[in-house]
Amino acid sequence: MKVVLFGGTGFIGRNLVRHLINRYGADLQLTVVTRRKGAVGEIHPVARPFVWDASQQSPPVKVLNGCDVVINLAGEIVAQRWTRKVKELIRDSRVLTTRNIVESIGQASVKPRVLVNASATGYYGSRGDEELSEASGPGDDFLSRVCVGWEEEALRAREMGVRVVLARFGLVLGYDGGAMERILPFFEWGIGGILGNGRQWWSWIHIRDTVGAITHCIEDERISGAVNIVGPQPVRNRTFTKVLASVVGKPALFPVPAFALRLLYGEMSTILLSSQKVIPSVLKDTGFSYQHPDLSEALAHIRYWRRQWEQGKPLEDSISKGLPIMAQD
Ligand SMILES: NC(=O)c1ccc[n+]([C@@H]2O[C@H](COP(=O)([O-])OP(=O)(O)OC[C@H]3O[C@@H](n4cnc5c(N)ncnc54)[C@H](OP(=O)(O)O)[C@@H]3O)[C@@H](O)[C@H]2O)c1
């Protein structure tokens, strides 16, 4: 199976690369497209790196021609202060990269079977206690608008006969990056606490289930359109806080009021304060089975493996002895 992965050096991408190698073994031919020459050394030796900035220019057709699967996870990091310039980057790095990839797909004589394009549950905006399925409409804040534009670009590949999956990721929890990298230290130091009034819903998913859900979407040809990549049990922020504090064995006595978050992070604080109770209807209806549906177990598992990782020990899904190393371009 030939896979081309954009944004494969990031948190989800690195985990996905290991998962793809484990799952498909020697049948996998994987190209990871990165903007940074310096990232080539970080890419798993089984993958073939290709240096290209798809946010600036369509990737060469030869990279995509004849591949089975294109996965696009590229995008400027969202968890930073949203100045005007950063907002432009957040939007353009997603919308333009997707547009450029789809343009190359259009020119390929042998097109991929499926394009899995990242999106986010930020699509829905902040919706209180409303249950949100893939059929729910978008919100109207900055991130919702970014997601709408991002998804529109990906959906253009449908007109070319390509199955398109819009992977609306929730809060992805893992050992080697993502939100836990920022949240966990505060709890380990005993200075964690609820954010705002703590009533906002967080739709979380373990990284192993995230990459499992991506391959589920690749393999199940019935799946097309939006897919909520979230776990089966969203929780309120106050429950998340309580469970994480008990996993870490420290009190969480330091609530951070909404105004302080706004002062600290500006408009970006909406990602911490907005409420999205997202239901994974498509994953459920197509029989996806979760390995870590329970928050307490998932957080304990992540904490254990984060410690291993910090000590330089290999992660549980690091593998690949005896697999061929692809020739470089
Ligand atoms: N992690 C989550 O909880 C979560 C939740 C919802 C949605 N998502 C979405 O899922 C995707 C993957 O998430 P992630 O956590 O793996 O992200 P990440 O760790 O920030 O990685 C994203 C990748 O995108 C590329 N990139 C970064 N800035 C870019 C820019 N300005 N222009 C073009 N490419 C750029 C980078 O690859 P190179 O430097 O190698 O080019 C980077 O490795 C993102 O689009 C993110 O918005 C993630």
Short mmCIF file of C-alpha atoms and ligand atoms in Angstrom, two decimals:
data_model
loop_
_atom_site.label_atom_id
_atom_site.label_comp_id
_atom_site.label_asym_id
_atom_site.label_seq_id
_atom_site.Cartn_x
_atom_site.Cartn_y
_atom_site.Cartn_z
CA MET A 1 0.00 0.00 0.00
CA LYS A 2 1.41 3.36 -1.03
CA VAL A 3 0.72 6.17 1.43
CA VAL A 4 1.71 9.83 1.18
CA LEU A 5 1.55 11.68 4.49
CA PHE A 6 1.69 15.47 4.91
CA GLY A 7 2.37 16.76 8.45
CA GLY A 8 3.83 13.37 9.40
CA THR A 9 6.48 14.91 11.66
CA GLY A 10 3.89 16.25 14.12
CA PHE A 11 2.35 14.65 17.19
CA ILE A 12 -0.42 12.67 15.48
CA GLY A 13 1.77 12.09 12.40
CA ARG A 14 4.68 10.49 14.31
CA ASN A 15 2.30 8.13 16.08
CA LEU A 16 0.51 7.37 12.83
CA VAL A 17 3.79 6.49 11.11
CA ARG A 18 4.58 3.90 13.80
CA HIS A 19 1.04 2.55 13.62
CA LEU A 20 1.07 2.25 9.81
CA ILE A 21 4.40 0.41 9.91
CA ASN A 22 3.11 -1.98 12.57
CA ARG A 23 -0.13 -2.59 10.74
CA TYR A 24 1.01 -2.96 7.14
CA GLY A 25 4.61 -4.14 7.60
CA ALA A 26 6.52 -4.73 4.39
CA ASP A 27 3.38 -3.98 2.30
CA LEU A 28 3.73 -0.32 3.21
CA GLN A 29 5.46 2.26 1.04
CA LEU A 30 5.30 5.46 3.01
CA THR A 31 6.34 8.95 1.92
CA VAL A 32 6.38 11.66 4.58
CA VAL A 33 6.27 15.16 3.13
CA THR A 34 7.89 17.80 5.35
CA ARG A 35 8.65 21.48 4.79
CA ARG A 36 11.88 21.25 6.76
CA LYS A 37 15.10 19.70 5.46
CA GLY A 38 16.17 19.47 9.11
CA ALA A 39 13.21 17.19 9.89
CA VAL A 40 14.44 14.44 7.57
CA GLY A 41 16.56 12.92 10.35
CA GLU A 42 13.50 12.78 12.65
CA ILE A 43 11.47 10.71 10.20
CA HIS A 44 11.25 6.96 10.78
CA PRO A 45 13.83 5.15 8.62
CA VAL A 46 11.12 3.01 7.05
CA ALA A 47 9.47 6.14 5.59
CA ARG A 48 10.79 8.03 2.61
CA PRO A 49 11.06 11.75 3.35
CA PHE A 50 10.18 14.30 0.68
CA VAL A 51 10.98 17.95 1.38
CA TRP A 52 8.27 20.31 0.09
CA ASP A 53 6.20 23.17 1.46
CA ALA A 54 2.71 22.35 0.21
CA SER A 55 1.33 25.52 1.83
CA GLN A 56 3.30 27.51 -0.77
CA GLN A 57 3.08 25.36 -3.87
CA SER A 58 1.31 22.24 -5.14
CA PRO A 59 3.46 19.17 -4.53
CA PRO A 60 4.95 17.59 -7.66
CA VAL A 61 2.44 15.23 -9.27
CA LYS A 62 5.02 12.40 -9.23
CA VAL A 63 4.81 12.32 -5.42
CA LEU A 64 1.08 11.59 -5.44
CA ASN A 65 0.62 9.74 -8.72
CA GLY A 66 -0.25 6.08 -8.21
CA CYS A 67 -0.47 6.22 -4.42
CA ASP A 68 -3.41 4.53 -2.67
CA VAL A 69 -3.87 6.87 0.27
CA VAL A 70 -3.12 10.55 0.91
CA ILE A 71 -3.24 11.78 4.51
CA ASN A 72 -2.98 15.48 5.29
CA LEU A 73 -2.28 16.49 8.90
CA ALA A 74 -0.34 19.68 8.15
CA GLY A 75 -1.12 22.93 9.92
CA GLU A 76 0.43 25.70 11.98
CA ILE A 77 0.20 25.00 15.72
CA VAL A 78 -3.05 26.38 17.19
CA ALA A 79 -1.95 26.53 20.86
CA GLN A 80 -0.17 29.89 20.71
CA ARG A 81 -1.27 33.52 21.07
CA TRP A 82 -3.50 34.39 18.09
CA THR A 83 -2.04 37.60 16.70
CA ARG A 84 -3.37 38.68 13.31
CA LYS A 85 -0.32 37.14 11.65
CA VAL A 86 -0.71 33.85 13.56
CA LYS A 87 -4.41 33.64 12.64
CA GLU A 88 -3.49 34.05 8.99
CA LEU A 89 -0.88 31.27 9.34
CA ILE A 90 -3.32 28.96 11.17
CA ARG A 91 -5.85 29.41 8.36
CA ASP A 92 -3.54 29.48 5.33
CA SER A 93 -1.36 26.55 6.44
CA ARG A 94 -4.52 24.42 6.42
CA VAL A 95 -6.66 25.84 3.63
CA LEU A 96 -3.86 26.48 1.12
CA THR A 97 -1.99 23.23 1.84
CA THR A 98 -5.19 21.26 1.29
CA ARG A 99 -5.97 23.24 -1.88
CA ASN A 100 -2.49 22.58 -3.26
CA ILE A 101 -2.62 18.85 -2.45
CA VAL A 102 -6.03 18.49 -4.11
CA GLU A 103 -4.74 20.37 -7.14
CA SER A 104 -1.92 17.82 -7.53
CA ILE A 105 -4.37 14.95 -7.05
CA GLY A 106 -6.39 16.47 -9.91
CA GLN A 107 -3.36 16.28 -12.17
CA ALA A 108 -2.39 12.72 -11.25
CA SER A 109 -3.24 10.15 -13.91
CA VAL A 110 -3.70 7.45 -11.23
CA LYS A 111 -5.52 9.05 -8.31
CA PRO A 112 -5.56 7.85 -4.70
CA ARG A 113 -8.52 5.81 -3.47
CA VAL A 114 -8.90 7.98 -0.40
CA LEU A 115 -7.86 11.35 1.00
CA VAL A 116 -7.94 11.57 4.79
CA ASN A 117 -7.78 15.26 5.63
CA ALA A 118 -7.46 16.60 9.16
CA SER A 119 -10.12 18.86 10.57
CA ALA A 120 -11.12 19.50 14.17
CA THR A 121 -14.12 19.39 16.48
CA GLY A 122 -13.51 23.14 16.62
CA TYR A 123 -15.77 22.99 13.53
CA TYR A 124 -18.78 23.00 15.87
CA GLY A 125 -17.82 26.12 17.89
CA SER A 126 -18.87 26.30 21.56
CA ARG A 127 -22.22 24.55 22.02
CA GLY A 128 -22.88 24.05 25.74
CA ASP A 129 -24.51 20.70 26.52
CA GLU A 130 -25.74 20.00 22.97
CA GLU A 131 -24.75 16.55 21.65
CA LEU A 132 -22.85 17.05 18.40
CA SER A 133 -22.75 14.39 15.70
CA GLU A 134 -21.21 14.65 12.25
CA ALA A 135 -24.58 15.96 11.01
CA SER A 136 -24.46 19.01 13.32
CA GLY A 137 -23.80 22.35 11.67
CA PRO A 138 -20.71 24.53 12.16
CA GLY A 139 -20.20 27.27 14.75
CA ASP A 140 -19.23 30.78 13.77
CA ASP A 141 -16.01 31.56 15.64
CA PHE A 142 -12.52 31.78 14.14
CA LEU A 143 -11.71 28.06 14.38
CA SER A 144 -15.11 27.01 13.02
CA ARG A 145 -14.55 29.18 9.98
CA VAL A 146 -11.05 27.77 9.49
CA CYS A 147 -12.46 24.22 9.64
CA VAL A 148 -15.25 25.01 7.17
CA GLY A 149 -12.74 26.41 4.66
CA TRP A 150 -10.32 23.51 5.27
CA GLU A 151 -13.05 20.91 4.70
CA GLU A 152 -14.38 22.65 1.58
CA GLU A 153 -10.94 22.40 -0.03
CA ALA A 154 -10.64 18.70 0.81
CA LEU A 155 -14.13 17.93 -0.50
CA ARG A 156 -13.13 19.17 -3.96
CA ALA A 157 -11.24 15.87 -4.35
CA ARG A 158 -14.64 14.11 -4.41
CA GLU A 159 -15.33 15.65 -7.82
CA MET A 160 -12.22 13.77 -8.98
CA GLY A 161 -13.65 10.43 -7.84
CA VAL A 162 -11.60 10.29 -4.63
CA ARG A 163 -13.24 9.19 -1.38
CA VAL A 164 -12.72 12.00 1.13
CA VAL A 165 -12.64 11.55 4.91
CA LEU A 166 -12.78 14.74 7.01
CA ALA A 167 -11.14 13.66 10.26
CA ARG A 168 -12.58 15.99 12.92
CA PHE A 169 -10.09 15.38 15.73
CA GLY A 170 -11.10 16.13 19.30
CA LEU A 171 -8.60 16.61 22.13
CA VAL A 172 -5.95 14.00 21.33
CA LEU A 173 -4.17 12.71 24.46
CA GLY A 174 -0.78 11.07 24.05
CA TYR A 175 2.64 10.56 25.57
CA ASP A 176 4.94 12.40 23.18
CA GLY A 177 3.22 15.69 22.42
CA GLY A 178 -0.19 17.32 22.10
CA ALA A 179 -2.22 18.76 24.97
CA MET A 180 -0.87 16.39 27.66
CA GLU A 181 2.61 17.81 27.20
CA ARG A 182 1.23 21.15 28.45
CA ILE A 183 -1.34 19.94 30.99
CA LEU A 184 0.46 17.09 32.76
CA PRO A 185 3.36 19.08 34.32
CA PHE A 186 0.92 21.39 36.17
CA PHE A 187 -0.80 18.37 37.70
CA GLU A 188 2.51 16.66 38.52
CA TRP A 189 3.60 19.85 40.35
CA GLY A 190 0.26 19.86 42.23
CA ILE A 191 -0.87 23.16 40.72
CA GLY A 192 -3.55 21.84 38.36
CA GLY A 193 -7.16 23.01 38.54
CA ILE A 194 -10.38 23.49 36.64
CA LEU A 195 -10.40 25.99 33.79
CA GLY A 196 -13.14 28.63 33.81
CA ASN A 197 -16.25 27.20 35.51
CA GLY A 198 -15.21 23.66 34.55
CA ARG A 199 -18.62 22.93 32.99
CA GLN A 200 -17.33 22.90 29.39
CA TRP A 201 -17.32 19.49 27.67
CA TRP A 202 -13.99 18.12 26.48
CA SER A 203 -14.20 15.46 23.78
CA TRP A 204 -10.96 13.60 24.28
CA ILE A 205 -9.44 10.55 22.58
CA HIS A 206 -6.32 8.48 23.30
CA ILE A 207 -3.61 8.73 20.63
CA ARG A 208 -3.70 4.96 20.00
CA ASP A 209 -7.42 5.16 19.26
CA THR A 210 -6.77 8.24 17.11
CA VAL A 211 -4.36 6.44 14.80
CA GLY A 212 -6.55 3.31 14.92
CA ALA A 213 -9.53 5.41 13.83
CA ILE A 214 -7.53 6.84 10.92
CA THR A 215 -6.69 3.36 9.58
CA HIS A 216 -10.32 2.30 10.21
CA CYS A 217 -11.41 5.18 7.94
CA ILE A 218 -8.84 4.19 5.31
CA GLU A 219 -9.95 0.56 5.28
CA ASP A 220 -13.74 0.88 5.58
CA GLU A 221 -14.86 2.04 2.16
CA ARG A 222 -18.35 2.88 3.43
CA ILE A 223 -16.88 5.86 5.28
CA SER A 224 -17.00 9.16 3.43
CA GLY A 225 -17.31 12.75 4.64
CA ALA A 226 -17.03 13.99 8.21
CA VAL A 227 -15.92 11.62 10.98
CA ASN A 228 -15.68 12.72 14.61
CA ILE A 229 -12.38 11.29 15.86
CA VAL A 230 -13.26 11.40 19.55
CA GLY A 231 -13.69 8.83 22.28
CA PRO A 232 -17.07 7.46 23.36
CA GLN A 233 -17.09 9.29 26.71
CA PRO A 234 -16.69 13.08 26.57
CA VAL A 235 -16.34 14.66 30.03
CA ARG A 236 -16.70 18.10 31.54
CA ASN A 237 -13.43 19.92 32.26
CA ARG A 238 -14.07 19.57 36.01
CA THR A 239 -14.35 15.77 35.66
CA PHE A 240 -11.19 15.68 33.52
CA THR A 241 -9.40 17.69 36.22
CA LYS A 242 -10.60 15.42 39.02
CA VAL A 243 -9.64 12.23 37.18
CA LEU A 244 -6.19 13.52 36.15
CA ALA A 245 -5.47 14.71 39.70
CA SER A 246 -6.36 11.29 41.08
CA VAL A 247 -4.22 9.50 38.45
CA VAL A 248 -1.27 11.73 39.35
CA GLY A 249 -2.04 11.46 43.07
CA LYS A 250 -1.94 15.22 43.70
CA PRO A 251 -4.69 17.68 44.61
CA ALA A 252 -5.99 20.03 41.92
CA LEU A 253 -6.75 23.06 44.02
CA PHE A 254 -5.88 25.87 41.66
CA PRO A 255 -8.79 26.83 39.43
CA VAL A 256 -7.94 29.25 36.65
CA PRO A 257 -10.81 31.69 36.06
CA ALA A 258 -11.89 32.42 32.51
CA PHE A 259 -10.78 36.08 32.68
CA ALA A 260 -7.24 35.00 33.68
CA LEU A 261 -7.07 32.59 30.74
CA ARG A 262 -8.25 35.35 28.42
CA LEU A 263 -5.63 37.70 29.84
CA LEU A 264 -2.93 35.06 29.49
CA TYR A 265 -3.79 33.59 26.10
CA GLY A 266 -6.12 36.13 24.47
CA GLU A 267 -8.60 34.71 21.96
CA MET A 268 -6.76 31.36 21.93
CA SER A 269 -8.27 30.68 25.38
CA THR A 270 -11.49 29.74 23.52
CA ILE A 271 -9.97 26.31 22.82
CA LEU A 272 -9.77 25.68 26.58
CA LEU A 273 -13.09 27.26 27.50
CA SER A 274 -15.36 26.24 24.63
CA SER A 275 -17.74 23.36 25.19
CA GLN A 276 -18.11 20.55 22.66
CA LYS A 277 -19.92 17.36 23.57
CA VAL A 278 -19.05 15.42 20.47
CA ILE A 279 -20.41 11.96 19.68
CA PRO A 280 -18.45 9.62 17.38
CA SER A 281 -21.53 8.45 15.44
CA VAL A 282 -19.69 7.31 12.30
CA LEU A 283 -17.03 5.37 14.22
CA LYS A 284 -19.75 3.71 16.34
CA ASP A 285 -21.98 2.88 13.35
CA THR A 286 -19.09 1.31 11.44
CA GLY A 287 -17.97 -0.87 14.36
CA PHE A 288 -14.76 0.86 15.43
CA SER A 289 -13.56 -0.63 18.68
CA TYR A 290 -11.66 1.54 21.18
CA GLN A 291 -8.65 0.36 23.17
CA HIS A 292 -8.86 3.20 25.71
CA PRO A 293 -12.48 4.34 26.14
CA ASP A 294 -12.15 5.04 29.88
CA LEU A 295 -10.54 8.36 30.90
CA SER A 296 -8.91 7.17 34.11
CA GLU A 297 -7.31 4.14 32.42
CA ALA A 298 -6.29 6.22 29.38
CA LEU A 299 -4.59 8.89 31.52
CA ALA A 300 -2.77 6.31 33.65
CA HIS A 301 -1.55 4.58 30.46
CA ILE A 302 -0.37 7.88 28.99
CA ARG A 303 1.41 8.91 32.19
CA TYR A 304 3.26 5.60 32.36
CA TRP A 305 4.41 5.78 28.74
CA ARG A 306 5.31 9.46 29.01
CA ARG A 307 7.73 8.59 31.80
CA GLN A 308 9.26 5.83 29.68
CA TRP A 309 9.61 8.26 26.79
CA GLU A 310 11.17 10.95 29.00
CA GLN A 311 13.75 8.40 30.10
CA GLY A 312 14.60 7.70 26.46
CA LYS A 313 13.02 4.24 26.48
CA PRO A 314 11.24 3.09 23.34
CA LEU A 315 7.46 3.57 23.18
CA GLU A 316 5.34 0.42 23.25
CA ASP A 317 4.52 0.65 19.56
CA SER A 318 8.09 1.33 18.39
CA ILE A 319 9.05 -1.56 16.19
CA SER A 320 10.17 -2.42 12.77
CA LYS A 321 13.16 -4.65 12.93
CA GLY A 322 13.77 -6.27 9.59
CA LEU A 323 11.57 -3.97 7.53
CA PRO A 324 13.13 -2.65 4.34
CA ILE A 325 14.41 0.92 4.26
CA MET A 326 12.97 2.73 1.24
CA ALA A 327 15.29 4.20 -1.33
CA GLN A 328 15.63 7.98 -1.12
CA ASP A 329 14.85 10.25 -4.07
N1 LIG B 1 -3.48 17.17 18.41
C1 LIG B 1 -4.77 17.45 18.61
O1 LIG B 1 -5.29 17.29 19.74
C2 LIG B 1 -5.61 17.96 17.45
C3 LIG B 1 -6.94 18.28 17.70
C4 LIG B 1 -7.73 18.75 16.66
C5 LIG B 1 -7.20 18.90 15.39
N2 LIG B 1 -5.89 18.60 15.17
C6 LIG B 1 -5.35 18.81 13.82
O2 LIG B 1 -4.71 17.65 13.34
C7 LIG B 1 -3.53 18.00 12.60
C8 LIG B 1 -2.33 17.27 13.20
O3 LIG B 1 -2.23 17.61 14.57
P1 LIG B 1 -0.87 17.49 15.38
O4 LIG B 1 -1.20 17.64 16.81
O5 LIG B 1 -0.11 16.31 14.90
O6 LIG B 1 -0.13 18.82 14.88
P2 LIG B 1 1.43 19.22 15.01
O7 LIG B 1 2.12 18.34 15.98
O8 LIG B 1 1.45 20.68 15.25
O9 LIG B 1 2.00 18.88 13.56
C9 LIG B 1 1.50 19.46 12.41
C10 LIG B 1 2.49 19.34 11.28
O10 LIG B 1 2.13 20.32 10.30
C11 LIG B 1 3.27 20.91 9.72
N3 LIG B 1 3.19 22.38 9.89
C12 LIG B 1 3.40 23.10 11.03
N4 LIG B 1 3.27 24.41 10.79
C13 LIG B 1 3.00 24.53 9.47
C14 LIG B 1 2.79 25.64 8.60
N5 LIG B 1 2.83 26.90 9.06
N6 LIG B 1 2.53 25.39 7.29
C15 LIG B 1 2.47 24.11 6.83
N7 LIG B 1 2.69 23.02 7.59
C16 LIG B 1 2.94 23.23 8.90
C17 LIG B 1 4.50 20.39 10.46
O11 LIG B 1 5.20 19.49 9.59
P3 LIG B 1 6.61 19.88 8.91
O12 LIG B 1 7.26 20.90 9.80
O13 LIG B 1 7.33 18.58 8.86
O14 LIG B 1 6.26 20.39 7.56
C18 LIG B 1 3.93 19.66 11.66
O15 LIG B 1 4.63 18.48 11.95
C19 LIG B 1 -3.39 19.52 12.69
O16 LIG B 1 -3.85 20.09 11.50
C20 LIG B 1 -4.28 19.89 13.86
O17 LIG B 1 -4.88 21.17 13.72
C21 LIG B 1 -5.08 18.12 16.17
#
